[in-house]
């Protein structure tokens, strides 16, 4: 049983609080992704599990063992680093065998495990090469292989794909995910890339300034962000967040008024009328069709300022009475020559946040 | 295109001329040492400047060794003996075959007869003048032990400075660097006093211990270690390396260039050290080469030929060693500046 439990974990560098009261449980065999902007303390959190940083306060358990004072080599973890960190003077085989040799694993057992890991990763022909004779993707495979042969209870990945080019990154993403399915071992994976987090994690943990913002399954986090930070961080392009006041059946946003037909009172707990922020994901917009009066959708009008197209989709940057929004729409799109557009969005898909606490005001189900 | 080629050629020529000029300047003392080591005392002290050792040819006349000259006389060249110098640059010469007839000729117009002559005997004489075998062993022992210790301790210190976090790390490092600004001469007396208090004077410890660490080496190693990825240390730690395990299994194998460079420099320094061994040792059995060489310089007169012969053979091991490591040395000099 290799769950990882964080209990009131703090980390200070000098007097700088880098991890602030982190509480979380990674379940056995789970793939958890820690995601957040650069400098938010992701690596530090992972390194505390690895034993590369001391734990300033609180405790971390792996399985049923508190590992605060256990030396890294006895924690039964293996870690993959962003810069691969392969030993340049050893060939691939030796790189993978190194950790086992240090643990006095018998040579034939080492050979067996390295062979198996090499097969899993498709690097059997590279075993005699030195790291500098490998491409970036191959190096990363070796780094993963070095972790696999150790057969640890927990795998730790610190931004392992950041140094790869975009195409390889997508490919390795899938491979690591498959690896998890195959090995069924607890994995903790750190990245700043929310797409990586969304696609790989069984659950994702969003950190900001060392504080846990939200943890949950990727789609739950996407659908029900608990605060403005998560709402803006997850999803690309970012959610549109508009300062609004609420009145009967209307949301007033600057001089725009959006008819909400009483729907939002059902979903949100709105105790005051002002000080809210309305969130709409760019992908939730659709072009209005004439004569549409669906009570569950709202309409917003604006003037198109910029169109970006990737072929499969089109990003419309538009201005609605001084408020700038982005909409993500399909590919074949007709923008009226006067640049005036009218977009619809389903009311169930909107988000409301309290502007002062930045928390979601969604009613609990 | 053509002009570019020419420019290239001209600049290469200039560079080569400068290099050749420089190497002549560097090589000259060395060649002069070898040349002197093969000369006799008399020709070393003579006014003539000769690269190739020559001796004045003499012959015995009336029981006295007298110099032979190549004399032009009556339109013929003849070897004659200089009998005595006269006034106004004139001198009296005689033909050894016909000693009763003498001629008076201007001395400066005649050429002394100086055939080539190599005094190889200087070498065994120098070797036997003092226990050089012992000196060699002492020098090799002192240089090897102090170099090995220095590489080990300095690289360990640099390892800590480069890879560990500890309080006042930078302050300590800057303080260490600051000590490099003290001139060696200023340290001579305090160091001597310390050794005296330790009762280490006139022991091998006095020759070795002060050189088992070097701030310069610490600095040099640290700069190199800082170019290695920090992740390497983390990876090794997770793999199960202890601190010393990382040092021996990863750091040292990756740091051969600085080890080689510093090793050669400090070996040369130790081999050539003179003042320190001179003041801290007295016994012959502890004497190192450089101090031994100095014993050829004496108030009673210096045996230049022997001194130069001994200087030459005490350099030979370094030259041979250099040919062996030359390639690696040049490589490592080039590599220390690079990241990977
Ligand atoms: N060894 C250290 N000493 C001091 N501060 C550090 C150290 N390591 C990280 N930090 C600081 O801690 C914060 C979090 O760092 P890190 O966990 O690496 O962030 P992330 O991996 O999320 O980008 C950063 O502000 C960083 O500057
Ligand atoms: Mg990081």
mmCIF file of C-alpha atoms in Angstrom, chain A residues 4-270:
data_model
loop_
_atom_site.group_PDB
_atom_site.id
_atom_site.type_symbol
_atom_site.label_atom_id
_atom_site.label_comp_id
_atom_site.label_asym_id
_atom_site.label_seq_id
_atom_site.Cartn_x
_atom_site.Cartn_y
_atom_site.Cartn_z
ATOM 1 C CA UNK A 4 1.285 9.275 0.157
ATOM 2 C CA UNK A 5 -0.215 11.403 2.870
ATOM 3 C CA UNK A 6 0.655 15.041 3.475
ATOM 4 C CA UNK A 7 -0.394 16.310 6.854
ATOM 5 C CA UNK A 8 -0.064 20.030 7.634
ATOM 6 C CA UNK A 9 3.120 20.191 5.620
ATOM 7 C CA UNK A 10 5.067 23.452 5.609
ATOM 8 C CA UNK A 11 8.303 24.364 3.909
ATOM 9 C CA UNK A 12 10.350 27.458 4.604
ATOM 10 C CA UNK A 13 13.487 28.595 2.845
ATOM 11 C CA UNK A 14 15.020 30.944 5.355
ATOM 12 C CA UNK A 15 11.895 32.858 6.309
ATOM 13 C CA UNK A 16 10.194 32.364 2.996
ATOM 14 C CA UNK A 17 7.139 30.168 3.193
ATOM 15 C CA UNK A 18 7.140 28.109 0.031
ATOM 16 C CA UNK A 19 4.661 25.396 0.968
ATOM 17 C CA UNK A 20 1.833 26.521 3.227
ATOM 18 C CA UNK A 21 -0.093 23.942 5.210
ATOM 19 C CA UNK A 22 -0.366 21.299 2.521
ATOM 20 C CA UNK A 23 -2.852 18.535 3.270
ATOM 21 C CA UNK A 24 -3.508 15.842 0.723
ATOM 22 C CA UNK A 25 -3.638 12.128 0.209
ATOM 23 C CA UNK A 26 -2.366 10.430 -2.909
ATOM 24 C CA UNK A 27 -4.167 7.114 -3.018
ATOM 25 C CA UNK A 28 -2.482 3.829 -3.749
ATOM 26 C CA UNK A 29 -1.878 3.301 -7.502
ATOM 27 C CA UNK A 30 -3.163 6.767 -8.260
ATOM 28 C CA UNK A 31 -1.654 9.188 -10.796
ATOM 29 C CA UNK A 32 -1.731 12.622 -9.217
ATOM 30 C CA UNK A 33 -0.542 15.687 -11.065
ATOM 31 C CA UNK A 34 0.545 18.768 -9.145
ATOM 32 C CA UNK A 35 0.117 21.789 -11.355
ATOM 33 C CA UNK A 36 0.598 25.503 -10.861
ATOM 34 C CA UNK A 37 2.516 28.465 -12.191
ATOM 35 C CA UNK A 38 6.289 28.506 -11.976
ATOM 36 C CA UNK A 39 7.585 29.170 -8.465
ATOM 37 C CA UNK A 40 4.425 28.014 -6.685
ATOM 38 C CA UNK A 41 6.206 25.265 -4.755
ATOM 39 C CA UNK A 42 5.414 22.192 -6.853
ATOM 40 C CA UNK A 43 8.962 20.950 -7.096
ATOM 41 C CA UNK A 44 9.572 21.663 -3.445
ATOM 42 C CA UNK A 45 6.546 19.554 -2.515
ATOM 43 C CA UNK A 46 7.786 16.681 -4.640
ATOM 44 C CA UNK A 47 11.335 17.027 -3.375
ATOM 45 C CA UNK A 48 10.111 16.773 0.196
ATOM 46 C CA UNK A 49 8.609 13.411 -0.701
ATOM 47 C CA UNK A 50 11.898 12.381 -2.304
ATOM 48 C CA UNK A 51 13.900 13.555 0.677
ATOM 49 C CA UNK A 52 15.824 16.141 -1.303
ATOM 50 C CA UNK A 53 14.375 18.913 0.846
ATOM 51 C CA UNK A 54 13.729 18.704 4.542
ATOM 52 C CA UNK A 55 10.170 19.062 5.803
ATOM 53 C CA UNK A 56 9.951 22.253 7.887
ATOM 54 C CA UNK A 57 6.775 21.266 9.672
ATOM 55 C CA UNK A 58 4.063 18.627 9.459
ATOM 56 C CA UNK A 59 4.537 15.093 8.268
ATOM 57 C CA UNK A 60 4.574 13.052 5.107
ATOM 58 C CA UNK A 61 3.730 9.385 5.130
ATOM 59 C CA UNK A 62 4.410 6.841 2.437
ATOM 60 C CA UNK A 63 2.344 3.777 3.096
ATOM 61 C CA UNK A 64 2.086 3.661 6.841
ATOM 62 C CA UNK A 65 5.533 5.038 7.481
ATOM 63 C CA UNK A 66 6.289 8.621 8.412
ATOM 64 C CA UNK A 67 9.249 9.473 6.193
ATOM 65 C CA UNK A 68 10.255 12.872 7.586
ATOM 66 C CA UNK A 69 13.502 11.481 8.941
ATOM 67 C CA UNK A 70 13.996 8.585 6.548
ATOM 68 C CA UNK A 71 16.962 9.046 4.220
ATOM 69 C CA UNK A 72 16.086 9.352 0.518
ATOM 70 C CA UNK A 73 17.501 5.995 -0.413
ATOM 71 C CA UNK A 74 15.256 4.210 2.066
ATOM 72 C CA UNK A 75 12.009 5.894 1.035
ATOM 73 C CA UNK A 76 11.238 3.439 -1.737
ATOM 74 C CA UNK A 77 10.730 6.189 -4.299
ATOM 75 C CA UNK A 78 12.274 6.925 -7.674
ATOM 76 C CA UNK A 79 12.399 10.301 -9.314
ATOM 77 C CA UNK A 80 12.633 11.554 -12.887
ATOM 78 C CA UNK A 81 14.081 15.019 -13.373
ATOM 79 C CA UNK A 82 13.416 17.730 -15.902
ATOM 80 C CA UNK A 83 17.018 17.743 -17.138
ATOM 81 C CA UNK A 84 17.136 13.936 -17.234
ATOM 82 C CA UNK A 85 20.132 13.995 -14.870
ATOM 83 C CA UNK A 86 21.734 10.994 -16.535
ATOM 84 C CA UNK A 87 25.287 10.254 -15.448
ATOM 85 C CA UNK A 88 27.295 11.403 -18.479
ATOM 86 C CA UNK A 89 30.190 9.013 -17.888
ATOM 87 C CA UNK A 90 28.045 5.887 -17.759
ATOM 88 C CA UNK A 91 26.334 4.162 -20.653
ATOM 89 C CA UNK A 92 22.594 3.637 -20.646
ATOM 90 C CA UNK A 93 22.830 0.221 -19.042
ATOM 91 C CA UNK A 94 24.998 1.497 -16.215
ATOM 92 C CA UNK A 95 22.789 4.510 -15.720
ATOM 93 C CA UNK A 96 19.823 2.248 -15.175
ATOM 94 C CA UNK A 97 21.752 -0.274 -13.116
ATOM 95 C CA UNK A 98 23.398 2.313 -10.856
ATOM 96 C CA UNK A 99 20.710 2.513 -8.186
ATOM 97 C CA UNK A 100 20.375 -1.268 -8.063
ATOM 98 C CA UNK A 101 24.110 -1.793 -7.756
ATOM 99 C CA UNK A 102 24.207 0.589 -4.822
ATOM 100 C CA UNK A 103 21.579 -1.580 -3.202
ATOM 101 C CA UNK A 104 23.608 -4.723 -3.824
ATOM 102 C CA UNK A 105 21.011 -6.282 -6.087
ATOM 103 C CA UNK A 106 22.561 -9.416 -7.679
ATOM 104 C CA UNK A 107 23.940 -8.885 -11.173
ATOM 105 C CA UNK A 108 21.565 -11.282 -12.938
ATOM 106 C CA UNK A 109 18.592 -9.625 -11.279
ATOM 107 C CA UNK A 110 19.901 -6.228 -12.399
ATOM 108 C CA UNK A 111 20.292 -7.512 -15.941
ATOM 109 C CA UNK A 112 16.767 -8.903 -15.917
ATOM 110 C CA UNK A 113 15.207 -5.683 -14.656
ATOM 111 C CA UNK A 114 17.172 -3.430 -17.005
ATOM 112 C CA UNK A 115 16.238 -5.651 -19.921
ATOM 113 C CA UNK A 116 12.582 -5.514 -19.011
ATOM 114 C CA UNK A 117 12.577 -1.749 -18.536
ATOM 115 C CA UNK A 118 14.415 -1.322 -21.828
ATOM 116 C CA UNK A 119 11.743 -3.420 -23.556
ATOM 117 C CA UNK A 120 8.912 -1.441 -22.012
ATOM 118 C CA UNK A 121 10.493 1.798 -23.188
ATOM 119 C CA UNK A 122 11.825 0.533 -26.521
ATOM 120 C CA UNK A 123 15.432 1.409 -25.823
ATOM 121 C CA UNK A 124 17.014 -2.046 -26.052
ATOM 122 C CA UNK A 125 19.397 -1.004 -28.832
ATOM 123 C CA UNK A 126 20.633 1.976 -26.873
ATOM 124 C CA UNK A 127 21.957 0.160 -23.817
ATOM 125 C CA UNK A 128 25.609 0.566 -24.775
ATOM 126 C CA UNK A 129 25.356 4.257 -25.674
ATOM 127 C CA UNK A 130 26.481 7.181 -23.612
ATOM 128 C CA UNK A 131 23.866 9.842 -22.794
ATOM 129 C CA UNK A 132 25.442 12.391 -25.110
ATOM 130 C CA UNK A 133 24.831 10.047 -28.036
ATOM 131 C CA UNK A 134 21.086 10.120 -27.390
ATOM 132 C CA UNK A 135 18.343 12.486 -28.491
ATOM 133 C CA UNK A 136 16.272 14.357 -25.921
ATOM 134 C CA UNK A 137 13.405 11.891 -26.142
ATOM 135 C CA UNK A 138 15.732 8.915 -25.778
ATOM 136 C CA UNK A 139 17.393 10.489 -22.768
ATOM 137 C CA UNK A 140 14.044 11.005 -21.131
ATOM 138 C CA UNK A 141 13.182 7.361 -21.770
ATOM 139 C CA UNK A 142 16.411 6.311 -20.103
ATOM 140 C CA UNK A 143 15.627 8.556 -17.150
ATOM 141 C CA UNK A 144 12.230 6.903 -16.844
ATOM 142 C CA UNK A 145 13.887 3.507 -17.241
ATOM 143 C CA UNK A 146 16.229 4.299 -14.393
ATOM 144 C CA UNK A 147 13.164 4.851 -12.225
ATOM 145 C CA UNK A 148 11.348 1.745 -13.456
ATOM 146 C CA UNK A 149 14.168 -0.703 -12.693
ATOM 147 C CA UNK A 150 14.086 0.368 -9.097
ATOM 148 C CA UNK A 151 10.501 -0.960 -8.820
ATOM 149 C CA UNK A 152 9.680 1.747 -6.290
ATOM 150 C CA UNK A 153 6.480 2.172 -4.348
ATOM 151 C CA UNK A 154 6.087 5.725 -5.624
ATOM 152 C CA UNK A 155 7.274 7.374 -8.822
ATOM 153 C CA UNK A 156 8.018 11.077 -8.717
ATOM 154 C CA UNK A 157 8.222 13.105 -11.914
ATOM 155 C CA UNK A 158 9.394 16.715 -11.886
ATOM 156 C CA UNK A 159 8.429 18.327 -15.203
ATOM 157 C CA UNK A 160 9.935 15.433 -17.149
ATOM 158 C CA UNK A 161 8.670 16.618 -20.517
ATOM 159 C CA UNK A 162 9.473 20.326 -20.354
ATOM 160 C CA UNK A 163 12.676 20.004 -22.336
ATOM 161 C CA UNK A 164 11.105 18.103 -25.209
ATOM 162 C CA UNK A 165 9.652 19.624 -28.338
ATOM 163 C CA UNK A 166 5.873 19.868 -28.606
ATOM 164 C CA UNK A 167 5.321 16.780 -30.720
ATOM 165 C CA UNK A 168 7.500 14.523 -28.621
ATOM 166 C CA UNK A 169 5.878 15.901 -25.511
ATOM 167 C CA UNK A 170 2.456 14.736 -26.653
ATOM 168 C CA UNK A 171 3.852 11.318 -27.486
ATOM 169 C CA UNK A 172 5.722 10.895 -24.191
ATOM 170 C CA UNK A 173 2.676 12.109 -22.302
ATOM 171 C CA UNK A 174 0.727 9.175 -23.638
ATOM 172 C CA UNK A 175 3.592 6.800 -22.976
ATOM 173 C CA UNK A 176 3.911 7.793 -19.346
ATOM 174 C CA UNK A 177 0.175 7.415 -18.940
ATOM 175 C CA UNK A 178 0.356 3.949 -20.480
ATOM 176 C CA UNK A 179 3.262 3.134 -18.257
ATOM 177 C CA UNK A 180 1.130 3.961 -15.257
ATOM 178 C CA UNK A 181 -1.609 1.680 -16.509
ATOM 179 C CA UNK A 182 0.916 -1.070 -17.000
ATOM 180 C CA UNK A 183 2.837 -0.723 -13.749
ATOM 181 C CA UNK A 184 -0.081 0.287 -11.561
ATOM 182 C CA UNK A 185 2.183 2.136 -9.177
ATOM 183 C CA UNK A 186 1.502 5.346 -7.316
ATOM 184 C CA UNK A 187 2.792 8.277 -9.323
ATOM 185 C CA UNK A 188 3.167 11.952 -8.499
ATOM 186 C CA UNK A 189 3.796 14.190 -11.442
ATOM 187 C CA UNK A 190 4.656 17.885 -11.365
ATOM 188 C CA UNK A 191 4.073 20.207 -14.284
ATOM 189 C CA UNK A 192 3.287 23.836 -15.000
ATOM 190 C CA UNK A 193 1.393 22.821 -18.113
ATOM 191 C CA UNK A 194 -2.322 22.538 -17.455
ATOM 192 C CA UNK A 195 -2.887 20.515 -20.618
ATOM 193 C CA UNK A 196 -0.436 17.916 -19.352
ATOM 194 C CA UNK A 197 -2.194 17.936 -15.996
ATOM 195 C CA UNK A 198 -5.651 17.569 -17.496
ATOM 196 C CA UNK A 199 -4.711 14.758 -19.852
ATOM 197 C CA UNK A 200 -2.559 12.707 -17.498
ATOM 198 C CA UNK A 201 -3.877 12.956 -13.981
ATOM 199 C CA UNK A 202 -6.401 10.716 -12.274
ATOM 200 C CA UNK A 203 -6.608 13.694 -10.016
ATOM 201 C CA UNK A 204 -4.921 17.034 -10.212
ATOM 202 C CA UNK A 205 -3.802 19.334 -7.456
ATOM 203 C CA UNK A 206 -3.596 23.026 -8.211
ATOM 204 C CA UNK A 207 -1.094 25.037 -6.202
ATOM 205 C CA UNK A 208 -0.570 28.765 -6.019
ATOM 206 C CA UNK A 209 2.039 30.436 -3.826
ATOM 207 C CA UNK A 210 2.414 27.235 -1.855
ATOM 208 C CA UNK A 211 -1.282 27.002 -1.059
ATOM 209 C CA UNK A 212 -3.461 24.175 -2.323
ATOM 210 C CA UNK A 213 -6.229 25.768 -4.367
ATOM 211 C CA UNK A 214 -8.218 22.742 -5.426
ATOM 212 C CA UNK A 215 -7.809 19.044 -5.889
ATOM 213 C CA UNK A 216 -9.979 16.720 -7.883
ATOM 214 C CA UNK A 217 -10.554 14.814 -11.083
ATOM 215 C CA UNK A 218 -9.542 16.889 -14.112
ATOM 216 C CA UNK A 219 -13.082 17.323 -15.412
ATOM 217 C CA UNK A 220 -14.454 18.255 -11.990
ATOM 218 C CA UNK A 221 -11.811 20.911 -11.656
ATOM 219 C CA UNK A 222 -12.589 22.119 -15.141
ATOM 220 C CA UNK A 223 -16.323 22.197 -14.594
ATOM 221 C CA UNK A 224 -16.411 23.411 -11.026
ATOM 222 C CA UNK A 225 -13.401 25.592 -10.298
ATOM 223 C CA UNK A 226 -13.568 26.597 -6.685
ATOM 224 C CA UNK A 227 -11.906 29.958 -7.071
ATOM 225 C CA UNK A 228 -10.929 32.573 -9.569
ATOM 226 C CA UNK A 229 -7.343 31.367 -9.766
ATOM 227 C CA UNK A 230 -8.301 27.816 -10.708
ATOM 228 C CA UNK A 231 -10.924 29.108 -13.117
ATOM 229 C CA UNK A 232 -8.313 31.152 -14.919
ATOM 230 C CA UNK A 233 -5.522 28.582 -14.731
ATOM 231 C CA UNK A 234 -7.357 25.536 -16.038
ATOM 232 C CA UNK A 235 -8.525 25.754 -19.619
ATOM 233 C CA UNK A 236 -7.002 27.394 -22.631
ATOM 234 C CA UNK A 237 -7.605 30.114 -23.504
ATOM 235 C CA UNK A 238 -8.434 31.279 -20.017
ATOM 236 C CA UNK A 239 -11.961 31.689 -18.777
ATOM 237 C CA UNK A 240 -13.454 35.143 -19.346
ATOM 238 C CA UNK A 241 -13.989 36.781 -15.974
ATOM 239 C CA UNK A 242 -16.219 39.833 -15.906
ATOM 240 C CA UNK A 243 -16.974 42.049 -12.910
ATOM 241 C CA UNK A 244 -20.744 42.078 -12.557
ATOM 242 C CA UNK A 245 -23.602 43.174 -10.379
ATOM 243 C CA UNK A 246 -26.754 41.137 -10.101
ATOM 244 C CA UNK A 247 -30.292 42.413 -10.285
ATOM 245 C CA UNK A 248 -33.587 40.674 -10.917
ATOM 246 C CA UNK A 249 -33.174 38.381 -13.883
ATOM 247 C CA UNK A 250 -30.258 40.445 -15.081
ATOM 248 C CA UNK A 251 -26.558 40.479 -14.708
ATOM 249 C CA UNK A 252 -25.086 43.891 -15.298
ATOM 250 C CA UNK A 253 -21.639 44.010 -16.632
ATOM 251 C CA UNK A 254 -20.531 47.547 -17.290
ATOM 252 C CA UNK A 255 -23.237 48.821 -19.544
ATOM 253 C CA UNK A 256 -24.074 45.380 -20.908
ATOM 254 C CA UNK A 257 -26.985 43.579 -19.465
ATOM 255 C CA UNK A 258 -27.295 39.857 -19.707
ATOM 256 C CA UNK A 259 -30.633 38.301 -19.152
ATOM 257 C CA UNK A 260 -30.302 35.329 -16.865
ATOM 258 C CA UNK A 261 -33.946 34.456 -16.346
ATOM 259 C CA UNK A 262 -33.581 33.494 -12.721
ATOM 260 C CA UNK A 263 -31.380 30.523 -13.578
ATOM 261 C CA UNK A 264 -28.402 31.708 -11.646
ATOM 262 C CA UNK A 265 -30.181 31.994 -8.336
ATOM 263 C CA UNK A 266 -30.774 28.285 -8.530
ATOM 264 C CA UNK A 267 -27.136 27.498 -9.132
ATOM 265 C CA UNK A 268 -25.433 30.179 -7.092
ATOM 266 C CA UNK A 269 -25.770 31.512 -3.628
ATOM 267 C CA UNK A 270 -26.062 35.247 -4.248
#
